[in-house]
């Protein structure tokens, strides 16, 4: 159990110090598990008591498509993950982890649109405030990109 609490840096140090990869994997198996996107969303829903229906509404994701994303029938694009993070009220760190679990690139502060999204998330903007910020900046709104 304790290995699940390893930082990424500590895990890297163990990799570099190991002389046998099979042994490393055997000794660190629990730390190598990364929760799937659906597992992470389900955990947040359970922790907050929010329903899937509430999350979809707060995220601005089309209802049927939202249920398909949450059930794993469809894989979310990066914008949909961000929308769901906003709907869940996640902070920046949790949002970056959610993007990673969905195998999407992290928000990068040197890209203006990503910087606006990071600003919105860090200031707990809802989906409407976030879309308004993007619109004011002349950036593509969430959900308008082909993913």
Backbone as a chain_set.jsonl record, in Angstrom:
{"seq": "XXXXXXXXXXXXXXXXXXXXXXXXXXXXXXXXXXXXXXXXXXXXXXXXXXXXXXXXXXXXXXXXXXXXXXXXXXXXXXXXXXXXXXXXXXXXXXXXXXXXXXXXXXXXXXXXXXXXXXXXXXXXXXXXXXXXXXXXXXXXXXXXXXX", "coords": {"N": [[0.812, -1.203, 0.0], [1.911, 1.277, 0.766], [3.561, 1.968, -1.348], [1.932, 3.135, -3.284], [1.887, 5.732, -2.63], [4.203, 6.816, -3.483], [6.181, 9.377, -4.867], [6.477, 10.648, -8.208], [9.09, 11.332, -8.754], [10.489, 9.821, -6.806], [9.873, 7.272, -7.693], [11.123, 7.326, -10.184], [13.789, 7.491, -9.311], [14.038, 4.954, -8.181], [13.797, 3.385, -10.481], [16.137, 4.136, -11.888], [18.053, 3.253, -10.115], [17.75, 0.558, -10.126], [18.897, -2.662, -11.128], [17.747, -4.735, -12.377], [15.052, -5.015, -14.342], [12.699, -6.585, -14.212], [12.657, -7.302, -11.545], [12.396, -4.762, -10.433], [9.79, -4.101, -11.362], [8.265, -6.074, -10.09], [8.651, -5.372, -7.395], [7.513, -2.873, -7.297], [4.958, -2.862, -8.283], [2.365, -1.927, -7.459], [2.736, 0.83, -7.415], [2.989, 1.396, -10.068], [0.555, 1.414, -11.248], [-1.781, 3.354, -12.948], [-4.675, 5.11, -12.565], [-7.527, 4.716, -14.637], [-9.18, 7.013, -16.89], [-12.011, 6.822, -16.596], [-12.124, 5.565, -14.086], [-10.992, 7.539, -12.453], [-12.826, 9.668, -12.765], [-15.137, 8.441, -11.715], [-14.301, 8.076, -9.06], [-14.072, 10.741, -8.201], [-16.738, 11.552, -8.468], [-17.961, 9.876, -6.587], [-16.701, 10.744, -4.244], [-17.578, 13.408, -4.074], [-20.316, 13.201, -4.186], [-21.714, 13.927, -6.356], [-23.841, 13.414, -9.18], [-23.716, 11.559, -12.29], [-25.344, 12.772, -14.17], [-25.522, 15.395, -13.145], [-22.835, 16.154, -13.389], [-22.463, 16.066, -16.187], [-24.219, 18.092, -16.969], [-23.03, 20.326, -15.692], [-20.692, 20.424, -17.07], [-21.193, 21.094, -19.662], [-21.331, 19.303, -21.708], [-22.743, 17.423, -24.33], [-25.572, 15.451, -23.575], [-26.017, 12.548, -24.218], [-23.572, 11.911, -25.392], [-21.906, 12.556, -23.254], [-22.578, 10.557, -21.355], [-21.635, 8.361, -22.774], [-18.89, 8.901, -22.753], [-18.338, 8.763, -19.992], [-18.919, 6.125, -19.443], [-17.069, 4.775, -20.871], [-17.522, 3.964, -23.438], [-16.933, 5.704, -25.485], [-13.919, 7.434, -26.205], [-12.633, 10.295, -24.618], [-11.858, 13.474, -26.1], [-9.274, 15.957, -25.725], [-10.399, 18.518, -25.078], [-12.929, 17.748, -24.099], [-12.212, 16.356, -21.806], [-11.171, 18.473, -20.322], [-13.5, 20.029, -20.067], [-15.027, 18.288, -18.464], [-13.425, 18.24, -16.195], [-13.716, 20.871, -15.335], [-16.455, 20.811, -14.801], [-16.434, 19.022, -12.665], [-15.181, 20.577, -10.841], [-12.452, 20.511, -10.368], [-9.066, 21.161, -9.244], [-6.072, 22.686, -10.622], [-3.904, 20.842, -10.537], [-5.246, 18.356, -10.163], [-6.724, 18.367, -12.504], [-4.719, 18.219, -14.458], [-3.774, 15.66, -13.872], [-6.056, 14.228, -14.543], [-6.179, 14.679, -17.307], [-3.845, 13.33, -18.031], [-4.542, 10.7, -17.299], [-6.426, 10.211, -19.207], [-4.854, 10.029, -21.343], [-4.07, 12.357, -22.669], [-2.487, 15.434, -23.682], [-1.001, 17.56, -21.209], [-2.188, 20.722, -19.943], [-0.57, 23.558, -21.128], [1.24, 26.26, -20.045], [2.486, 28.148, -21.74], [1.107, 28.318, -24.046], [-1.386, 30.324, -25.245], [-4.219, 29.781, -25.209], [-4.306, 27.481, -23.584], [-3.213, 28.639, -21.295], [-5.272, 30.384, -20.626], [-7.23, 28.503, -19.993], [-6.01, 27.257, -17.787], [-5.982, 29.446, -16.052], [-8.764, 29.831, -15.738], [-9.508, 27.391, -14.527], [-7.957, 27.477, -12.177], [-9.14, 29.589, -10.917], [-11.626, 28.674, -10.385], [-13.671, 28.857, -12.311], [-16.865, 28.391, -13.811], [-18.282, 26.413, -16.493], [-19.507, 28.196, -18.263], [-18.364, 30.695, -17.66], [-15.763, 30.064, -18.322], [-15.935, 29.546, -21.084], [-16.688, 32.099, -21.892], [-14.382, 33.563, -21.24], [-12.543, 32.394, -23.046], [-13.762, 33.143, -25.443], [-13.574, 35.951, -25.278], [-10.85, 36.2, -25.588], [-10.506, 35.479, -28.146], [-10.083, 32.855, -28.668], [-10.473, 29.379, -29.562], [-13.488, 27.927, -28.593], [-14.232, 25.602, -25.931], [-14.925, 22.347, -26.988], [-15.382, 23.01, -29.616], [-13.393, 22.249, -31.29], [-12.186, 19.873, -33.652], [-11.702, 16.675, -32.573]], "CA": [[0.0, 0.0, 0.0], [2.733, 2.466, 0.896], [4.151, 2.315, -2.631], [1.015, 3.982, -4.041], [2.149, 7.112, -2.242], [5.487, 7.246, -4.028], [6.16, 10.455, -5.843], [7.044, 10.274, -9.5], [10.546, 11.454, -8.601], [10.983, 8.669, -6.047], [9.761, 6.111, -8.571], [12.216, 7.47, -11.147], [15.033, 7.119, -8.625], [14.056, 3.492, -8.062], [14.079, 2.844, -11.82], [17.543, 4.374, -12.203], [18.896, 2.487, -9.196], [17.508, -0.866, -10.317], [19.751, -3.379, -12.077], [16.921, -5.769, -12.996], [13.743, -4.405, -14.539], [11.651, -7.496, -13.722], [12.655, -7.144, -10.086], [11.816, -3.439, -10.174], [8.345, -4.171, -11.578], [7.705, -6.912, -9.031], [8.711, -4.646, -6.129], [6.817, -1.586, -7.384], [3.766, -3.059, -9.101], [1.259, -1.049, -7.049], [3.053, 2.217, -7.765], [2.962, 1.531, -11.522], [-0.831, 1.503, -11.719], [-2.371, 4.676, -13.117], [-6.125, 4.958, -12.707], [-8.066, 5.118, -15.939], [-10.016, 8.205, -16.894], [-13.311, 6.487, -16.024], [-11.924, 5.312, -12.652], [-10.772, 8.835, -11.791], [-14.097, 10.398, -12.732], [-16.01, 7.748, -10.764], [-13.816, 8.368, -7.706], [-14.458, 12.121, -7.877], [-18.189, 11.575, -8.289], [-18.268, 9.236, -5.306], [-16.19, 11.604, -3.167], [-18.367, 14.644, -3.974], [-21.745, 12.916, -4.166], [-22.303, 14.434, -7.597], [-24.285, 12.359, -10.088], [-23.246, 11.694, -13.669], [-26.223, 13.754, -14.813], [-25.094, 16.725, -12.696], [-21.528, 16.417, -13.986], [-22.653, 16.352, -17.609], [-24.836, 19.421, -17.065], [-22.048, 21.336, -15.286], [-19.576, 20.394, -18.015], [-21.594, 21.588, -20.974], [-21.159, 18.221, -22.682], [-24.03, 16.886, -24.794], [-25.981, 14.404, -22.628], [-25.745, 11.168, -24.646], [-22.114, 11.827, -25.56], [-21.333, 12.555, -21.906], [-22.734, 9.216, -20.779], [-20.719, 7.471, -23.499], [-17.54, 9.168, -22.232], [-18.233, 8.299, -18.609], [-19.007, 4.662, -19.4], [-15.945, 4.207, -21.603], [-17.923, 3.592, -24.799], [-16.157, 6.601, -26.343], [-12.76, 8.05, -25.555], [-12.77, 11.748, -24.699], [-10.791, 14.323, -26.606], [-8.686, 16.82, -24.694], [-11.365, 19.526, -24.645], [-13.986, 17.124, -23.283], [-11.627, 16.093, -20.481], [-11.119, 19.773, -19.63], [-14.875, 20.374, -19.705], [-15.43, 17.458, -17.33], [-12.657, 18.718, -15.034], [-14.393, 22.09, -14.889], [-17.716, 20.371, -14.207], [-16.132, 18.395, -11.376], [-14.598, 21.565, -9.94], [-11.097, 20.103, -10.021], [-8.024, 22.181, -9.285], [-5.157, 22.523, -11.759], [-3.156, 19.585, -10.409], [-6.165, 17.243, -10.43], [-7.072, 18.428, -13.928], [-3.573, 17.698, -15.211], [-3.793, 14.202, -13.679], [-7.182, 13.691, -15.315], [-5.733, 14.676, -18.703], [-2.87, 12.251, -18.154], [-5.235, 9.406, -17.248], [-7.127, 10.073, -20.488], [-3.773, 9.994, -22.329], [-4.108, 13.632, -23.392], [-1.419, 16.32, -23.212], [-1.286, 18.504, -20.127], [-2.337, 22.127, -20.305], [0.776, 24.132, -21.163], [1.03, 27.693, -19.817], [3.063, 29.005, -22.78], [0.113, 28.402, -25.119], [-2.357, 31.275, -24.684], [-5.511, 29.135, -24.912], [-4.086, 26.648, -22.404], [-3.033, 29.541, -20.156], [-6.612, 30.844, -20.252], [-7.906, 27.383, -19.32], [-5.383, 27.124, -16.469], [-6.499, 30.568, -15.269], [-10.163, 29.544, -15.417], [-9.553, 26.281, -13.57], [-7.396, 27.902, -10.892], [-10.072, 30.546, -10.32], [-12.889, 27.954, -10.2], [-14.691, 29.299, -13.253], [-17.736, 27.338, -14.331], [-18.099, 26.223, -17.933], [-19.945, 29.398, -18.973], [-17.324, 31.707, -17.459], [-14.588, 29.616, -19.074], [-16.206, 29.795, -22.499], [-16.669, 33.548, -22.082], [-12.97, 33.962, -21.24], [-11.969, 31.972, -24.324], [-14.357, 33.993, -26.484], [-12.971, 37.287, -25.155], [-9.459, 36.118, -26.042], [-10.503, 35.073, -29.551], [-9.634, 31.456, -28.713], [-11.483, 28.371, -29.877], [-14.237, 27.505, -27.414], [-14.182, 24.18, -25.607], [-15.891, 21.545, -27.727], [-15.491, 23.425, -31.014], [-12.285, 21.658, -32.051], [-12.305, 18.486, -34.084], [-10.747, 15.899, -31.77]], "C": [[0.852, 1.262, 0.0], [3.309, 2.904, -0.446], [3.229, 3.179, -3.48], [1.264, 5.451, -3.743], [3.485, 7.621, -2.76], [5.305, 8.413, -4.979], [6.745, 9.938, -7.15], [8.563, 10.328, -9.434], [11.147, 10.271, -7.873], [10.93, 7.402, -6.904], [10.854, 6.148, -9.639], [13.552, 7.059, -10.53], [15.148, 5.617, -8.474], [14.358, 2.84, -9.414], [15.565, 2.959, -12.115], [18.479, 3.549, -11.333], [18.776, 0.981, -9.423], [18.45, -1.455, -11.373], [18.972, -4.454, -12.83], [15.504, -5.228, -13.104], [12.616, -5.291, -14.017], [11.526, -7.394, -12.204], [12.028, -5.801, -9.701], [10.295, -3.494, -10.295], [7.682, -4.958, -10.457], [7.625, -6.133, -7.706], [7.877, -3.365, -6.128], [5.5, -1.659, -8.16], [2.636, -2.097, -8.738], [1.496, 0.402, -7.453], [2.982, 2.451, -9.267], [1.544, 1.646, -12.091], [-1.26, 2.962, -11.793], [-3.858, 4.457, -13.363], [-6.566, 5.423, -14.086], [-8.897, 6.388, -15.784], [-11.355, 7.917, -16.217], [-13.204, 6.224, -14.525], [-11.756, 6.625, -11.886], [-12.07, 9.631, -11.676], [-15.023, 9.768, -11.703], [-15.602, 8.041, -9.322], [-14.207, 9.786, -7.284], [-15.962, 12.234, -7.652], [-18.574, 10.992, -6.939], [-17.866, 10.137, -4.143], [-17.076, 12.842, -2.967], [-19.866, 14.402, -3.849], [-22.47, 13.438, -5.393], [-22.739, 13.239, -8.46], [-23.673, 12.588, -11.465], [-24.052, 12.759, -14.392], [-25.817, 15.177, -14.426], [-23.762, 17.107, -13.331], [-21.674, 16.81, -15.451], [-23.248, 17.747, -17.789], [-23.826, 20.518, -16.73], [-20.888, 21.447, -16.265], [-19.918, 20.971, -19.38], [-21.374, 20.568, -22.078], [-22.546, 17.714, -23.052], [-24.33, 15.604, -24.005], [-25.591, 12.984, -23.046], [-24.234, 10.946, -24.779], [-21.425, 11.775, -24.197], [-21.428, 11.191, -21.248], [-21.815, 8.21, -21.473], [-19.281, 7.664, -23.011], [-17.358, 8.564, -20.846], [-18.282, 6.781, -18.493], [-17.847, 3.987, -20.135], [-16.285, 3.751, -23.006], [-17.151, 4.433, -25.813], [-15.014, 7.185, -25.525], [-12.873, 9.567, -25.696], [-11.584, 12.404, -25.389], [-10.321, 15.229, -25.476], [-9.677, 17.862, -24.178], [-12.455, 18.928, -23.767], [-13.465, 16.804, -21.892], [-11.598, 17.395, -19.682], [-12.521, 20.188, -19.195], [-15.332, 19.575, -18.486], [-14.682, 17.86, -16.062], [-13.293, 19.973, -14.454], [-15.71, 21.734, -14.21], [-17.536, 19.738, -12.839], [-15.585, 19.396, -10.361], [-13.185, 21.222, -9.506], [-10.144, 21.288, -10.021], [-7.082, 21.858, -10.442], [-4.436, 21.185, -11.69], [-4.042, 18.38, -10.721], [-6.553, 17.202, -11.911], [-5.949, 17.881, -14.793], [-3.494, 16.175, -15.071], [-4.914, 13.558, -14.493], [-6.818, 13.635, -16.803], [-4.762, 13.527, -18.947], [-3.562, 10.886, -18.171], [-6.035, 9.141, -18.52], [-6.142, 10.034, -21.653], [-3.833, 11.199, -23.264], [-3.002, 14.531, -22.85], [-1.897, 17.27, -22.114], [-1.506, 19.894, -20.699], [-0.978, 22.789, -20.123], [0.674, 25.652, -21.082], [1.641, 28.626, -20.854], [2.152, 29.119, -24.011], [-1.047, 29.223, -24.573], [-3.692, 30.622, -24.334], [-5.392, 28.258, -23.674], [-3.914, 27.51, -21.155], [-4.38, 30.064, -19.677], [-7.372, 29.739, -19.513], [-7.33, 27.157, -17.924], [-5.872, 28.226, -15.53], [-7.926, 30.274, -14.81], [-10.276, 28.449, -14.36], [-9.063, 26.74, -12.196], [-8.303, 28.897, -10.171], [-11.491, 29.98, -10.19], [-14.013, 28.498, -11.068], [-15.585, 28.126, -13.595], [-17.564, 27.296, -15.848], [-18.493, 27.478, -18.716], [-18.911, 30.517, -18.851], [-16.07, 31.353, -18.264], [-14.766, 29.887, -20.563], [-16.173, 31.29, -22.804], [-15.231, 34.071, -22.127], [-12.305, 33.597, -22.568], [-12.478, 32.865, -25.46], [-13.726, 35.385, -26.468], [-11.545, 37.32, -25.7], [-9.371, 35.755, -27.521], [-10.025, 33.64, -29.737], [-10.804, 30.539, -29.063], [-12.162, 27.933, -28.581], [-14.067, 26.013, -27.181], [-15.275, 23.454, -26.381], [-16.026, 21.93, -29.188], [-14.391, 22.854, -31.898], [-12.661, 20.251, -32.488], [-11.254, 17.707, -33.325], [-10.697, 14.468, -32.249]], "O": [[0.534, 2.22, -0.705], [3.524, 4.097, -0.659], [3.723, 3.907, -4.341], [0.886, 6.318, -4.53], [3.852, 8.764, -2.489], [4.384, 8.428, -5.795], [7.424, 8.912, -7.179], [9.245, 9.469, -9.994], [12.197, 9.765, -8.269], [11.83, 6.565, -6.845], [11.444, 5.117, -9.961], [14.347, 6.361, -11.159], [16.236, 5.059, -8.621], [15.093, 1.854, -9.479], [16.19, 1.989, -12.544], [19.574, 3.187, -11.763], [19.62, 0.216, -8.956], [18.753, -0.814, -12.379], [19.47, -5.02, -13.803], [14.835, -5.007, -12.095], [11.663, -4.779, -13.43], [10.423, -7.399, -11.657], [11.232, -5.718, -8.765], [9.586, -2.989, -9.425], [6.647, -4.546, -9.935], [6.632, -6.235, -6.985], [7.569, -2.831, -5.063], [4.992, -0.642, -8.633], [2.015, -1.514, -9.627], [0.554, 1.116, -7.796], [2.92, 3.601, -9.702], [1.363, 1.941, -13.272], [-1.121, 3.712, -10.826], [-4.247, 3.71, -14.261], [-6.044, 6.398, -14.627], [-9.264, 6.776, -14.674], [-11.79, 8.683, -15.357], [-14.092, 6.613, -13.767], [-12.313, 6.795, -10.801], [-12.374, 10.195, -10.625], [-15.632, 10.478, -10.901], [-16.459, 8.233, -8.46], [-14.624, 10.007, -6.147], [-16.405, 12.937, -6.744], [-19.414, 11.548, -6.232], [-18.609, 10.273, -3.171], [-17.3, 13.274, -1.836], [-20.607, 15.299, -3.448], [-23.699, 13.394, -5.462], [-22.089, 12.194, -8.467], [-23.175, 13.673, -11.765], [-23.496, 13.559, -15.145], [-25.771, 16.064, -15.279], [-23.578, 18.246, -13.76], [-21.069, 17.784, -15.898], [-22.822, 18.496, -18.668], [-23.775, 21.537, -17.42], [-20.182, 22.456, -16.284], [-19.026, 21.299, -20.163], [-21.247, 20.928, -23.248], [-23.419, 17.59, -22.193], [-23.443, 14.777, -23.795], [-24.903, 12.291, -22.296], [-23.698, 9.93, -24.336], [-20.464, 11.026, -24.015], [-20.462, 10.721, -20.648], [-21.279, 7.309, -20.828], [-18.539, 6.691, -22.873], [-16.341, 7.928, -20.566], [-17.742, 6.214, -17.543], [-17.664, 2.774, -20.033], [-15.429, 3.204, -23.701], [-16.763, 3.938, -26.871], [-15.133, 7.4, -24.319], [-13.176, 10.067, -26.779], [-10.449, 11.941, -25.274], [-10.916, 15.253, -24.399], [-9.783, 18.067, -22.969], [-12.863, 19.549, -22.785], [-14.185, 16.96, -20.906], [-11.958, 17.415, -18.505], [-12.707, 20.651, -18.069], [-15.954, 20.127, -17.578], [-15.251, 17.824, -14.971], [-13.397, 20.123, -13.237], [-16.043, 22.29, -13.163], [-18.381, 19.894, -11.958], [-15.529, 19.106, -9.165], [-12.76, 21.59, -8.411], [-10.373, 22.287, -10.703], [-7.276, 20.873, -11.153], [-4.368, 20.469, -12.689], [-3.634, 17.484, -11.46], [-6.691, 16.127, -12.494], [-6.201, 17.158, -15.757], [-3.184, 15.478, -16.037], [-4.742, 12.479, -15.06], [-7.117, 12.65, -17.478], [-4.854, 12.835, -19.961], [-3.207, 10.018, -18.968], [-6.292, 7.99, -18.87], [-6.549, 10.009, -22.814], [-3.67, 11.077, -24.478], [-2.618, 14.408, -21.687], [-3.044, 17.715, -22.105], [-1.062, 20.2, -21.805], [-0.317, 22.607, -19.1], [0.08, 26.273, -21.964], [1.33, 29.817, -20.842], [2.406, 29.925, -24.906], [-1.631, 28.864, -23.551], [-4.242, 30.887, -23.264], [-6.267, 28.28, -22.809], [-4.406, 27.16, -20.083], [-4.615, 30.179, -18.474], [-8.069, 30.002, -18.533], [-8.076, 26.895, -16.981], [-6.144, 27.973, -14.356], [-8.256, 30.447, -13.636], [-11.051, 28.571, -13.411], [-9.678, 26.429, -11.176], [-8.236, 29.028, -8.948], [-12.438, 30.718, -9.919], [-15.16, 28.593, -10.631], [-15.121, 26.988, -13.662], [-16.784, 28.064, -16.411], [-17.871, 27.787, -19.733], [-18.619, 31.205, -19.829], [-15.405, 32.23, -18.815], [-13.86, 30.397, -21.223], [-15.684, 31.699, -23.857], [-14.903, 34.922, -22.953], [-11.582, 34.41, -23.144], [-11.709, 33.284, -26.326], [-13.385, 35.931, -27.517], [-11.091, 38.344, -26.21], [-8.278, 35.726, -28.087], [-9.611, 33.254, -30.83], [-11.968, 30.892, -28.878], [-11.495, 27.61, -27.598], [-13.794, 25.255, -28.111], [-16.42, 23.905, -26.42], [-16.721, 21.243, -29.937], [-14.455, 22.967, -33.122], [-13.366, 19.533, -31.779], [-10.065, 18.014, -33.404], [-9.951, 13.658, -31.699]]}, "num_chains": 1, "name": "protein.A"}
